[in-house]
C-alpha atoms as one frame of an Amber mdcrd trajectory, in Angstrom:
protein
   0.000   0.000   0.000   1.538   3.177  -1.243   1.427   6.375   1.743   0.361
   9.917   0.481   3.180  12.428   0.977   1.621  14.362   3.706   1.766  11.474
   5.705   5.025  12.150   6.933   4.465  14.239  10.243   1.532  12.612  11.347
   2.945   8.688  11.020   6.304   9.813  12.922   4.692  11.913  15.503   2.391
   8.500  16.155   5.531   6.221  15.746   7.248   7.974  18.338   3.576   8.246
  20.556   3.056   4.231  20.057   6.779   3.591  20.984   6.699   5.668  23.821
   3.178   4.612  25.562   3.787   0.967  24.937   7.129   1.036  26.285   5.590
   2.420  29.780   2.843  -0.080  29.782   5.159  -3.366  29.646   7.071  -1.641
  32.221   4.339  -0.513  34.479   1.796  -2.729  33.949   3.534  -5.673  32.907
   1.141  -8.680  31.525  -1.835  -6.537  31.616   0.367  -3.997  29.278  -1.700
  -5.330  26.575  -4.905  -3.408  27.971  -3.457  -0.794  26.565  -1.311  -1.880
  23.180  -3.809  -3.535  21.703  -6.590  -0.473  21.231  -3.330   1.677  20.831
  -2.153  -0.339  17.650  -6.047  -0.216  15.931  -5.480   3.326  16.208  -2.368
   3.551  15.224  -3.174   1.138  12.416  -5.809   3.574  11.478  -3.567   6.700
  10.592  -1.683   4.401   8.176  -5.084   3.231   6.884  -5.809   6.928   6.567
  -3.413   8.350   4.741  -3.787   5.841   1.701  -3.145   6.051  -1.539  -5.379
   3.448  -3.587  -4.644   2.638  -7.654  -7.324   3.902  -9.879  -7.034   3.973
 -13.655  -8.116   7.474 -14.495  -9.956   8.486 -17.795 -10.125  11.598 -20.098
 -13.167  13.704 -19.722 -14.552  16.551 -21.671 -17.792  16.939 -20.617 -17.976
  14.764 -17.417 -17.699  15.698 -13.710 -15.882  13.558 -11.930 -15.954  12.981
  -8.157 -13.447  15.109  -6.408 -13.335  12.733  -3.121 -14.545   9.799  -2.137
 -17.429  10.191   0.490 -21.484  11.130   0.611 -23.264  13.426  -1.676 -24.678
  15.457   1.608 -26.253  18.200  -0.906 -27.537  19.249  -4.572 -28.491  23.094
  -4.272 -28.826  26.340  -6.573 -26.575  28.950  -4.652 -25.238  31.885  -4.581
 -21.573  31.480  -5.643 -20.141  35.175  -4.332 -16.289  34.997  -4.726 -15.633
  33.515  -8.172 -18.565  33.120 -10.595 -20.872  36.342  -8.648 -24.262  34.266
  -9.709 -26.130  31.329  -9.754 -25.048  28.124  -9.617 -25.412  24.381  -8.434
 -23.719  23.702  -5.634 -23.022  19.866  -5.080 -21.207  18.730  -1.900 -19.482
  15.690  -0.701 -18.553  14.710   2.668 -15.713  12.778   3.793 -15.898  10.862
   6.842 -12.083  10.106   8.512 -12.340   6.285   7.175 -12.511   7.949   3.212
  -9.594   8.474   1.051  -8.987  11.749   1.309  -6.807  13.221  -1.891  -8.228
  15.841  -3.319  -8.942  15.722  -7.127  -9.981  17.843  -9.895 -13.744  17.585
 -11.047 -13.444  18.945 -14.251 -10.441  19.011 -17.068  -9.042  22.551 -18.447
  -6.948  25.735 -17.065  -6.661  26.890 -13.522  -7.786  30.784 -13.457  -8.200
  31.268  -9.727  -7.043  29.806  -6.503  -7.074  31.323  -2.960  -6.756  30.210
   0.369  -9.210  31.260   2.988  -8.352  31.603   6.878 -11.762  30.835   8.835
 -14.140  28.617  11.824 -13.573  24.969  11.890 -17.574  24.337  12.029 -18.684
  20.821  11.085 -18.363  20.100   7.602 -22.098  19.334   7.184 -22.866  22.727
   8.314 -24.426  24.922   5.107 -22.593  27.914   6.423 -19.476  25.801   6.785
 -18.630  26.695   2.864 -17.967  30.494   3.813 -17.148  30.605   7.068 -14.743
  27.445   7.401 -11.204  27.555   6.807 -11.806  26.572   3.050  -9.462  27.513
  -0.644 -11.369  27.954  -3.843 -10.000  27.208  -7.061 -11.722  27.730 -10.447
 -11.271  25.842 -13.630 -12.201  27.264 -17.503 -13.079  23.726 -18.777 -13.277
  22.750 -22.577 -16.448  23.337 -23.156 -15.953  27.113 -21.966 -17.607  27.103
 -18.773 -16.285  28.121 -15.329 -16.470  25.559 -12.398 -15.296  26.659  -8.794
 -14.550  23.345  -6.267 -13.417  24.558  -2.431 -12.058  22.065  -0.318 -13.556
  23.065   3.632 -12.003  22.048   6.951 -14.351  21.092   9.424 -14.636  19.979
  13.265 -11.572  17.428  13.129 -10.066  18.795   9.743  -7.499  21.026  10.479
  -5.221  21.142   7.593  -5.702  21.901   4.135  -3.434  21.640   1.471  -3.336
  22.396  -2.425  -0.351  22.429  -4.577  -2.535  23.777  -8.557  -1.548  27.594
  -9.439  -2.782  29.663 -11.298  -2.093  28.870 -15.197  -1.493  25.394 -14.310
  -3.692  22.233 -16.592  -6.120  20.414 -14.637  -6.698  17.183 -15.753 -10.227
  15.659 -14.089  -9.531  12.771 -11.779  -5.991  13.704 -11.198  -4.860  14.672
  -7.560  -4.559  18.905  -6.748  -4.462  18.389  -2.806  -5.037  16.819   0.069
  -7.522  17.205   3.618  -6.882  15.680   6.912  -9.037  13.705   8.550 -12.941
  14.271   7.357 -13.900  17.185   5.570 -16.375  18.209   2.568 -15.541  18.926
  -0.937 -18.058  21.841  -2.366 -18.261  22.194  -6.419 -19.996  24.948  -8.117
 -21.282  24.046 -11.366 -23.765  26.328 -14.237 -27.246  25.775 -13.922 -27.788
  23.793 -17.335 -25.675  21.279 -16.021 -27.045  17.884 -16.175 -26.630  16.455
 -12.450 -26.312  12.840 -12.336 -25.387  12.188  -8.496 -28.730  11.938  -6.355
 -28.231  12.975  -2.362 -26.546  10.044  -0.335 -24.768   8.748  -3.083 -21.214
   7.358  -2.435 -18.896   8.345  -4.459 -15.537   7.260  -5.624 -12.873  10.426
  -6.307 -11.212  10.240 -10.031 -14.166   7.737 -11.347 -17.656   8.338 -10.659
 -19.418  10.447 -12.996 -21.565  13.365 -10.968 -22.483  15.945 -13.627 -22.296
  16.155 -17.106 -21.746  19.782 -18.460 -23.247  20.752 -21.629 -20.521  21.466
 -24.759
């Protein structure tokens, strides 16, 4: 199993945690040491499981919108999209539990015109206000078909670190990886409102291969 590159801090800093806590159990507790090991190691276990980084075969798209994250389609909406597009749009929104992959990829193929990263609350990612008042970045994509799509990644409760690596200029290519979340978050993407939605509300998705939208060319 191949470990995503932010993986780094976190697995050492729980390396040296496991080493150290299991090391005082066996001497302080002796036989009964294992009280504590044993939950410690599922845990530990679980930041490896975490930070993930599965094989998928990833396809062109043109027209298709492709699941950013893996996790639950928690809402289809028309919004208000105020920083980038200033208008309409449908808002669809994923949530990722701390048990989902969690790389980041692009919905939608084309150019990257916009990014910015956004200071902000750590409300729970299923909040609605949670996509403008989180911690969140926004990055916008001028697709093939000549439409604008805006995706923000959102920290929530547990999330507390974002990270994005696209500028400005740069190709996206749908499916393909742009950043990374840590542990449970939401995924927001703005599409135009004659785009043909495809995902229904508490649909699982998988990031890089499920089909969610199709926008017209």
């Amino acid at each position: 199993m191949k470990l995503h590159k932010e993986s780094k801090g976190t697995i050492t800093v729980a390396t040296i945690l496991f080493i150290i806590i299991s090391v005082l159990a066996i001497y302080f507790l002796k036989m009964w040491s294992l009280l504590i090991i044993m939950p410690l190691l599922i845990v530990y276990s679980l930041v490896f499981w975490f930070f993930r980084v599965p094989d998928r075969d990833i396809l062109e798209h043109r027209e298709n919108v492709i699941a950013p994250v893996d996790g639950k389609v928690v809402m289809i909406k028309e919004v208000e999209e105020t920083e980038f597009i200033k208008g309409k749009a449908i808002q669809v929104s994923i949530f990722m539990s701390p048990l989902n992959v969690h790389i980041c990829r692009y919905p939608v193929s084309g150019k990257v015109i916009y990014k910015k990263y956004h200071p902000g609350k750590y409300l729970v990612a299923w909040h609605e206000k949670s996509s403008t008042e989180n911690e969140r970045t926004t990055v916008a994509v001028e697709t093939p078909t000549n439409h604008q799509v805006v995706f923000r990644q959102i920290a929530g409760y547990v999330a507390r670190r974002i990270v994005f690596y696209c500028n400005e200029g740069d190709q996206a290519k749908a499916g393909h990886e742009f950043g990374f979340i840590k542990f449970g978050s939401r995924m927001d993407v703005f599409l135009p409102l004659d785009t043909e939605i495809i995902c229904k509300i508490g649909d699982i998705t998988k990031g890089g291969l499920d089909v969610i939208a199709r926008m017209k060319d």
